[in-house]
Each structure stands twice: as C-alpha cells, then as structure tokens.
C-alpha cells in the first residue's frame, strides 16, 4: 500500500515512547526525533514498478530468467504484467513457457497441454467445406499445438466432424478463444 504522506511533508516532531524492551521496575522514557530535512529513502531497498504496480514480487529460486535486471527491465506496463502473471502461476505450481498479452486485455500463458483456439468458418467455396470450422489461430505451447493438430484436426487444419473425439484423454485442454485468458488485474489483485 503506498504511503499517503511523503517524508518531505512530515513535520519535524518529538515523540515520547515508553521503552519496555528490558523489564525493569522503573519506566524509562525515550525521545525520538525525526528531522524532515534528512535525506532518508525508506523504500531504497524495495524495488518497485515504474508503472504503479507496487513492489516487485519475490521470484522463486527455480524460476527461469531470475536476473532481476533483465526480469524487471520492461518497456511497457503490459510486459511487466506478463512477468508478474508468469511468476504468480509459477508459485502456484504452473510452469509456463511464455505468455502473450492479447489486444482484448487478457494474458494467455503458454502452458504444456493447454491451447487457445480461434475458430473460423468457411463461408463460401468448395461445397464440401462450406460451413466447416478450421483453426484460424492457435496460441499456446508449440509441442502441444503440433500434437493436437496432427492427432485431432482433419488434414491438420479442420475441426473433426465427430466433435466427440476425446481430446481431454490425450492430456490436452483446448479453450475456444477468448476463453482461458487471464485478466491480469484481477489475478494479481491490482487496481486499474
């Protein structure tokens, strides 16, 4: 939570505090003085987001690209949100290979076994194909996409006529775009 009062706006003040750190029969009084002109940066050791997202989260020891300089060297707020979402997922046990920030405001993490598919329908042309759906775009883990396309799509492109094919039994979860995306502000509990 950000401080609402800056160091420069605080008045120089003395405060009487009872020191009870060492038990004695007498009460000792200690006076602390705060000098408003002192150059003290209380947040110097806590790196924070230049985009207003607060302190950077702790990075797990097994997280790839741990070098703080590179990890938090983000050109845009969207890049930083990608990193923050991936770190939180990693801490929850979901190891991502990457992530994409889509123009719908959602983040689509690249997770083995998970795909996000944007289906399109053939409107005209070959009468045998009109009305058929095909994968207009596939987002996610490349190895998973290759397995899914070769195992479940007709000619590696078209949706099977038998929509009851057991994709889930293969360990692949397919979200129909825009489903499956993560709202970074909700997920990270950040204000907009």
CSV table of C-alpha atoms in Angstrom, one decimal:
chain,number,residue,atom,x,y,z
A,1,UNK,CA,0.0,0.0,0.0
A,2,UNK,CA,1.5,3.4,-1.0
A,3,UNK,CA,2.4,5.9,1.7
A,4,UNK,CA,0.0,8.8,1.7
A,5,UNK,CA,2.4,11.2,3.4
A,6,UNK,CA,5.8,11.8,1.9
A,7,UNK,CA,8.9,12.3,4.1
A,8,UNK,CA,9.2,15.9,2.9
A,9,UNK,CA,5.7,16.7,4.1
A,10,UNK,CA,6.1,15.4,7.6
A,11,UNK,CA,6.8,17.9,10.3
A,12,UNK,CA,9.8,17.6,12.5
A,13,UNK,CA,8.5,16.2,15.7
A,14,UNK,CA,9.5,14.7,19.0
A,15,UNK,CA,7.6,11.8,20.5
A,16,UNK,CA,7.8,10.2,23.9
A,17,UNK,CA,7.8,6.4,23.8
A,18,UNK,CA,7.9,4.0,26.7
A,19,UNK,CA,10.8,1.6,26.3
A,20,UNK,CA,9.7,-1.8,27.6
A,21,UNK,CA,12.3,-3.9,25.8
A,22,UNK,CA,14.1,-4.6,29.0
A,23,UNK,CA,11.9,-5.3,32.0
A,24,UNK,CA,12.8,-3.0,34.9
A,25,UNK,CA,10.9,-1.8,37.9
A,26,UNK,CA,11.1,1.8,36.6
A,27,UNK,CA,9.6,3.1,33.4
A,28,UNK,CA,12.2,4.7,31.1
A,29,UNK,CA,11.3,7.4,28.7
A,30,UNK,CA,13.0,7.8,25.4
A,31,UNK,CA,12.7,10.7,23.0
A,32,UNK,CA,12.9,10.1,19.2
A,33,UNK,CA,13.4,13.0,16.9
A,34,UNK,CA,12.6,12.9,13.2
A,35,UNK,CA,14.4,15.5,11.1
A,36,UNK,CA,12.3,16.4,8.0
A,37,UNK,CA,15.4,17.7,6.2
A,38,UNK,CA,17.3,14.3,6.5
A,39,UNK,CA,17.8,12.6,3.1
A,40,UNK,CA,16.4,9.2,4.0
A,41,UNK,CA,14.9,6.9,1.4
A,42,UNK,CA,12.9,4.3,3.3
A,43,UNK,CA,12.0,2.4,0.1
A,44,UNK,CA,15.5,2.3,-1.4
A,45,UNK,CA,15.9,-1.5,-0.7
A,46,UNK,CA,12.5,-2.4,-2.1
A,47,UNK,CA,12.4,-2.2,-6.0
A,48,UNK,CA,9.0,-1.1,-7.3
A,49,UNK,CA,7.2,-0.9,-10.6
A,50,UNK,CA,7.7,2.3,-12.6
A,51,UNK,CA,4.1,1.6,-13.8
A,52,UNK,CA,2.4,1.9,-10.4
A,53,UNK,CA,2.0,-1.9,-9.7
A,54,UNK,CA,3.8,-1.6,-6.4
A,55,UNK,CA,6.8,-3.7,-5.1
A,56,UNK,CA,8.1,-6.4,-7.4
A,57,UNK,CA,7.0,-9.9,-6.2
A,58,UNK,CA,9.6,-12.4,-4.8
A,59,UNK,CA,10.9,-14.5,-7.6
A,60,UNK,CA,11.1,-18.3,-7.0
A,61,UNK,CA,14.6,-19.8,-6.9
A,62,UNK,CA,13.7,-22.2,-9.8
A,63,UNK,CA,12.1,-19.5,-12.0
A,64,UNK,CA,14.0,-19.1,-15.3
A,65,UNK,CA,15.5,-15.7,-16.2
A,66,UNK,CA,15.9,-14.8,-12.5
A,67,UNK,CA,18.3,-12.0,-13.1
A,68,UNK,CA,16.4,-9.0,-11.6
A,69,UNK,CA,17.9,-6.5,-14.0
A,70,UNK,CA,16.6,-8.4,-17.0
A,71,UNK,CA,13.4,-9.7,-15.4
A,72,UNK,CA,12.1,-6.2,-14.5
A,73,UNK,CA,13.5,-4.3,-17.4
A,74,UNK,CA,10.1,-3.9,-19.0
A,75,UNK,CA,9.4,-1.3,-21.6
A,76,UNK,CA,5.6,-1.2,-21.1
A,77,UNK,CA,3.1,-2.0,-18.4
A,78,UNK,CA,1.9,-4.9,-20.4
A,79,UNK,CA,5.3,-6.5,-20.4
A,80,UNK,CA,5.5,-6.2,-16.6
A,81,UNK,CA,2.1,-7.7,-16.2
A,82,UNK,CA,3.2,-10.7,-18.3
A,83,UNK,CA,6.2,-11.3,-16.0
A,84,UNK,CA,4.1,-10.8,-12.8
A,85,UNK,CA,1.4,-13.3,-14.1
A,86,UNK,CA,4.0,-15.9,-15.0
A,87,UNK,CA,5.7,-15.6,-11.6
A,88,UNK,CA,2.4,-16.0,-9.7
A,89,UNK,CA,1.5,-19.0,-11.9
A,90,UNK,CA,4.9,-20.5,-11.2
A,91,UNK,CA,4.5,-20.0,-7.5
A,92,UNK,CA,1.1,-21.8,-7.8
A,93,UNK,CA,2.8,-24.8,-9.5
A,94,UNK,CA,2.0,-24.0,-13.1
A,95,UNK,CA,5.3,-23.7,-15.1
A,96,UNK,CA,4.8,-21.6,-18.1
A,97,UNK,CA,7.0,-21.5,-21.2
A,98,UNK,CA,5.9,-17.9,-22.1
A,99,UNK,CA,2.8,-15.7,-22.3
A,100,UNK,CA,1.0,-13.4,-24.7
A,101,UNK,CA,-0.8,-10.2,-23.9
A,102,UNK,CA,-3.8,-10.0,-26.3
A,103,UNK,CA,-5.5,-6.9,-27.5
A,104,UNK,CA,-8.6,-8.0,-25.5
A,105,UNK,CA,-6.7,-7.2,-22.3
A,106,UNK,CA,-6.2,-10.8,-21.3
A,107,UNK,CA,-3.0,-12.8,-20.9
A,108,UNK,CA,-2.7,-16.2,-22.5
A,109,UNK,CA,0.1,-18.2,-20.8
A,110,UNK,CA,1.9,-20.9,-22.8
A,111,UNK,CA,1.4,-24.0,-20.6
A,112,UNK,CA,2.2,-27.5,-21.8
A,113,UNK,CA,-1.1,-29.3,-22.5
A,114,UNK,CA,-3.1,-26.1,-23.0
A,115,UNK,CA,-4.2,-24.4,-26.2
A,116,UNK,CA,-6.3,-21.4,-27.1
A,117,UNK,CA,-8.0,-21.7,-30.5
A,118,UNK,CA,-9.7,-19.1,-32.6
A,119,UNK,CA,-12.1,-20.9,-34.9
A,120,UNK,CA,-13.2,-19.6,-38.2
A,121,UNK,CA,-16.0,-20.9,-40.5
A,122,UNK,CA,-15.7,-21.4,-44.3
A,123,UNK,CA,-18.4,-19.2,-45.8
A,124,UNK,CA,-18.1,-19.9,-49.5
A,125,UNK,CA,-16.1,-22.0,-52.0
A,126,UNK,CA,-16.0,-25.8,-52.1
A,127,UNK,CA,-19.5,-27.1,-51.2
A,128,UNK,CA,-17.9,-30.0,-49.2
A,129,UNK,CA,-16.1,-27.4,-47.0
A,130,UNK,CA,-18.7,-24.6,-46.6
A,131,UNK,CA,-19.8,-24.5,-43.0
A,132,UNK,CA,-16.7,-26.3,-41.7
A,133,UNK,CA,-14.7,-24.8,-39.0
A,134,UNK,CA,-10.9,-24.5,-39.1
A,135,UNK,CA,-8.4,-23.3,-36.6
A,136,UNK,CA,-7.8,-19.7,-37.7
A,137,UNK,CA,-5.2,-19.3,-35.0
A,138,UNK,CA,-3.7,-21.5,-32.3
A,139,UNK,CA,-2.0,-20.0,-29.2
A,140,UNK,CA,-0.1,-21.9,-26.6
A,141,UNK,CA,2.7,-24.4,-26.3
A,142,UNK,CA,4.2,-25.3,-29.7
A,143,UNK,CA,4.6,-29.0,-28.9
A,144,UNK,CA,1.0,-29.3,-27.6
A,145,UNK,CA,-0.3,-27.5,-30.7
A,146,UNK,CA,1.6,-29.9,-33.0
A,147,UNK,CA,0.3,-32.9,-31.2
A,148,UNK,CA,-3.3,-31.6,-31.3
A,149,UNK,CA,-3.2,-30.6,-34.9
A,150,UNK,CA,-1.8,-33.9,-36.1
A,151,UNK,CA,-4.0,-36.0,-33.8
A,152,UNK,CA,-7.3,-34.3,-33.8
A,153,UNK,CA,-7.7,-31.9,-36.8
A,154,UNK,CA,-8.6,-33.2,-40.2
A,155,UNK,CA,-5.6,-32.5,-42.5
A,156,UNK,CA,-4.0,-30.7,-39.5
A,157,UNK,CA,-6.4,-27.8,-40.1
A,158,UNK,CA,-10.2,-28.6,-40.0
A,159,UNK,CA,-12.3,-29.4,-36.9
A,160,UNK,CA,-13.3,-33.1,-36.9
A,161,UNK,CA,-16.8,-33.9,-38.0
A,162,UNK,CA,-17.1,-36.1,-34.9
A,163,UNK,CA,-16.8,-33.4,-32.2
A,164,UNK,CA,-16.9,-36.1,-29.5
A,165,UNK,CA,-13.3,-37.1,-30.1
A,166,UNK,CA,-11.7,-37.5,-26.8
A,167,UNK,CA,-9.1,-34.7,-26.7
A,168,UNK,CA,-9.1,-34.5,-22.9
A,169,UNK,CA,-7.9,-38.1,-22.7
A,170,UNK,CA,-4.8,-37.1,-24.5
A,171,UNK,CA,-4.0,-34.6,-21.8
A,172,UNK,CA,-4.8,-31.5,-23.9
A,173,UNK,CA,-7.1,-28.8,-22.8
A,174,UNK,CA,-8.5,-26.6,-25.6
A,175,UNK,CA,-10.0,-23.3,-24.9
A,176,UNK,CA,-12.2,-21.6,-27.5
A,177,UNK,CA,-10.8,-18.1,-27.8
A,178,UNK,CA,-11.3,-15.8,-25.9
A,179,UNK,CA,-11.9,-18.3,-23.1
A,180,UNK,CA,-8.9,-19.4,-20.9
A,181,UNK,CA,-7.3,-15.9,-20.8
A,182,UNK,CA,-6.3,-14.4,-17.5
A,183,UNK,CA,-7.3,-10.8,-16.5
A,184,UNK,CA,-4.0,-9.7,-15.0
A,185,UNK,CA,-5.5,-7.0,-12.8
A,186,UNK,CA,-8.0,-9.5,-11.2
A,187,UNK,CA,-5.4,-12.3,-11.0
A,188,UNK,CA,-2.8,-10.1,-9.4
A,189,UNK,CA,-5.3,-8.1,-7.3
A,190,UNK,CA,-4.1,-4.8,-8.8
A,191,UNK,CA,-6.1,-1.7,-9.2
A,192,UNK,CA,-6.8,-0.4,-12.7
